[in-house]
Amino acid sequence: MKRILSGMQPTGNLHLGNYLGALKNWVSLQHQYESFFCMVDLHALTAHPNPAELRRNVIEGTAWYLAAGVDPSKSTLFIQSAVPAHTELMWILSCSTPLGWLNRMTQFKEKAGTKQEGANLGLYAYPVLMAADILLYKATHVPVGEDQKQHLELTREIAQSFNHRYKKDLFVVPEPLIFGSGTRVMGLKDGTKKMSKSDAAEGSRLNLLDDADTIMKKIRKATTDTAPFPGTIEETENRPEVRNLINIYSSLQGASPQEICHRFGGKNFSEFKQELAAVCVEVLSPIRERFLNLMKSPDHVEKILAEGAERANNLANSTLEEAKKAVGIG
Ligand code: TYM
């Protein structure tokens, strides 16, 4: 049985990186895998969101999953905090996770910055909760963007060391599913920084909620350089912003980066940008429309989440029981 689990933080407006790095792949994978997708609200608590906003973001985030094409008759959608087994297993796993492994996590270093002493324990332990999310469902595969790769490697190590310590084949060691040129979408202003919700510059990202005019404006203002459009992809090696725009076009439209260079090579950037904006609008507009429609009846979204929580609890509780027995508390 092939099974996937993935999740997103309900931190507000989703962006093109979330779509290309994760959501788009979930939609196609749900036909080949038994699929579980969660809204990881417990992870979001590490940033102390406004409580009412967090609740709203969970519903909106789920509406984005649905609007992008996640089908609740094929996939299980649920809220992480609606399945208490996540936090319980996290504690059990924490007791088998050396601090040295967590000290390697680059995302913690980036988020805590120079103020590590003041960072909260939740932010530090964040990858152990993510491991619990995955291992509870015995997911064989985890579709994510490139930025989550290190957390997945840690999950694999935690699963292996637990199985070894307790001499049981209890947890499935999951494989990451990271594919396509959209696995690392960079910002539109600085091609060396990933597109992110936390970037203060609004023009650095395409939000899934942006309307056609906003998308066109942001693409028009996206940073490029003074050299003409490259004729081959190799020529973009030191042109991260250009490379990023080509990758975005490629992921949305299907042509390979090399084909795109052959087509636009030597031309003016404005011609390429116009086409890129048109492709973005073509793909994102229908998703936005569906989202806005879904948000007219949030009760429908709540119902899907309630049904999903029931299915998720059933599976998660059975793995938690096995883990509790293995360590001697079940
Ligand atoms: P989060 O909420 O930051 O991002 C959700 C998904 O979007 C992908 N992503 C990107 N992909 C390409 N380019 C980008 N610029 C970009 N920005 C975000 C992320 O890789 C991710 O797939 N820790 C996770 C959430 C999580 C999770 C899990 C994921 C919690 N438990 C279990 C998988 C399995 C996170 O913060 O993702």
Coordinates of N, CA, C and O and ligand atoms in Angstrom, one line a residue, residues 5-9 11 15 17-18 20-22 40 43 80 107 111 126 130 133-134 142-148 151 182-186 194-197, ligand 1:
L5 N 1.4 11.5 3.1 CA 0.9 12.5 4.1 C 1.7 13.7 3.8 O 2.9 13.7 3.6
S6 N 1.0 14.9 3.8 CA 1.6 16.1 3.8 C 0.8 17.2 4.5 O -0.4 16.9 4.8
G7 N 1.4 18.3 4.7 CA 0.7 19.4 5.4 C 1.2 20.8 5.1 O 2.3 20.9 4.6
M8 N 0.5 21.8 5.5 CA 0.9 23.2 5.4 C 0.5 23.9 6.7 O -0.5 23.5 7.3
Q9 N 1.2 24.9 7.0 CA 0.9 25.7 8.1 C -0.2 26.7 7.8 O -0.2 27.3 6.7
T11 N -0.9 29.7 8.0 CA -0.3 31.0 8.3 C -0.8 32.1 7.4 O -0.2 33.1 7.2
H15 N 0.9 31.0 -1.3 CA 1.6 31.6 -2.4 C 2.0 30.6 -3.5 O 1.8 29.4 -3.3
G17 N 4.8 29.4 -4.4 CA 5.7 28.4 -3.9 C 4.9 27.2 -3.3 O 5.3 26.0 -3.5
N18 N 3.9 27.5 -2.4 CA 3.1 26.5 -1.8 C 2.4 25.6 -2.9 O 2.3 24.4 -2.8
L20 N 3.2 25.3 -6.3 CA 4.1 24.5 -7.1 C 4.9 23.4 -6.4 O 5.2 22.4 -6.9
G21 N 5.3 23.8 -5.1 CA 6.2 22.9 -4.4 C 5.4 21.8 -3.8 O 5.9 20.7 -3.5
A22 N 4.1 22.0 -3.5 CA 3.3 21.0 -2.8 C 2.0 20.7 -3.4 O 1.7 19.7 -4.0
V40 N -1.5 22.1 9.6 CA -0.7 21.9 10.8 C -0.8 23.1 11.8 O 0.2 23.9 11.9
H43 N 1.9 23.4 14.6 CA 3.1 24.0 14.2 C 3.0 25.6 14.1 O 4.0 26.3 14.5
Q80 N -4.6 19.1 12.2 CA -3.6 18.4 13.1 C -4.1 18.3 14.5 O -4.0 17.3 15.2
Q107 N 16.3 25.3 9.3 CA 15.1 26.1 9.4 C 15.0 26.8 10.8 O 14.7 28.0 10.9
K111 N 14.9 30.8 11.4 CA 13.8 31.4 12.1 C 14.2 32.0 13.4 O 13.6 33.1 13.7
Y126 N 9.9 21.6 16.6 CA 9.1 21.6 15.5 C 9.3 20.3 14.6 O 8.3 19.7 14.2
M130 N 6.7 17.2 13.3 CA 6.5 16.9 11.9 C 6.8 15.4 11.7 O 6.0 14.7 10.9
D133 N 3.7 13.6 12.8 CA 2.6 13.7 11.7 C 2.8 12.6 10.7 O 1.8 12.0 10.3
I134 N 4.0 12.4 10.3 CA 4.2 11.5 9.2 C 4.2 10.0 9.6 O 3.5 9.2 9.0
V142 N 6.3 11.3 1.1 CA 5.9 12.6 1.6 C 6.2 13.7 0.6 O 7.4 14.0 0.3
P143 N 5.1 14.2 -0.1 CA 5.4 15.2 -1.1 C 5.5 16.6 -0.5 O 4.6 17.1 0.1
V144 N 6.7 17.2 -0.7 CA 7.0 18.6 -0.1 C 7.9 19.3 -1.1 O 8.4 18.8 -2.0
G145 N 8.1 20.6 -0.8 CA 9.1 21.4 -1.5 C 10.5 21.1 -0.9 O 10.6 20.6 0.2
E146 N 11.4 21.6 -1.7 CA 12.8 21.3 -1.3 C 13.2 21.8 0.1 O 14.0 21.2 0.8
D147 N 12.6 22.9 0.6 CA 12.9 23.4 1.9 C 12.6 22.5 3.0 O 13.1 22.7 4.1
Q148 N 11.8 21.5 2.8 CA 11.4 20.5 3.9 C 12.3 19.3 3.9 O 12.1 18.4 4.7
H151 N 14.0 18.2 7.1 CA 13.1 17.7 8.1 C 12.7 16.2 7.8 O 12.5 15.4 8.7
G182 N 9.5 23.3 -9.8 CA 8.8 24.2 -8.9 C 9.1 23.8 -7.4 O 8.4 24.3 -6.5
T183 N 10.0 22.9 -7.2 CA 10.3 22.5 -5.8 C 10.9 23.5 -5.0 O 11.0 23.4 -3.8
R184 N 11.5 24.6 -5.6 CA 12.1 25.7 -4.9 C 11.8 27.0 -5.6 O 12.6 27.4 -6.5
V185 N 10.7 27.5 -5.4 CA 10.3 28.8 -6.0 C 10.9 29.9 -5.2 O 10.8 30.0 -4.0
M186 N 11.7 30.8 -5.9 CA 12.4 31.8 -5.2 C 11.6 33.1 -5.3 O 10.6 33.2 -6.1
K194 N 14.0 32.1 -0.9 CA 12.8 31.4 -1.3 C 11.6 32.3 -1.2 O 11.5 33.1 -0.3
M195 N 10.6 32.1 -2.1 CA 9.3 32.8 -2.0 C 8.7 32.4 -0.6 O 8.6 31.2 -0.4
S196 N 8.3 33.3 0.2 CA 7.9 33.0 1.5 C 6.8 33.9 2.0 O 6.8 35.1 1.6
K197 N 5.9 33.4 2.9 CA 4.9 34.2 3.5 C 5.4 35.3 4.4 O 4.8 36.3 4.6
Ligands
TYM1 P1 5.0 25.3 4.9 O1 3.6 25.6 5.5 O2 6.1 26.3 5.2 O3 4.9 25.0 3.4 C1 3.9 24.1 2.9 C2 4.5 23.4 1.6 O4 4.9 24.4 0.7 C3 6.2 24.2 0.3 N1 6.9 25.5 0.0 C4 7.6 25.7 -1.1 N2 7.9 25.0 -2.2 C5 8.6 25.5 -3.2 N3 9.1 26.8 -3.2 C6 8.8 27.6 -2.1 N4 9.2 28.9 -2.1 C7 8.0 27.1 -1.0 N5 7.6 27.6 0.2 C8 6.9 26.6 0.8 C9 6.9 23.5 1.5 O5 8.0 22.7 1.1 C10 5.8 22.6 2.0 O6 5.7 21.4 1.2 N6 6.8 21.9 8.2 C11 6.0 22.1 7.0 C12 4.6 21.6 7.3 C13 4.4 20.2 7.8 C14 4.5 19.0 7.0 C15 4.3 18.0 8.0 C16 4.8 18.8 5.7 C17 4.1 19.9 9.1 N7 4.1 18.5 9.2 C18 4.3 16.6 7.6 C19 4.8 17.4 5.3 C20 4.6 16.4 6.2 C21 5.9 23.6 6.7 O7 6.1 24.4 7.5 O8 5.5 23.8 5.4

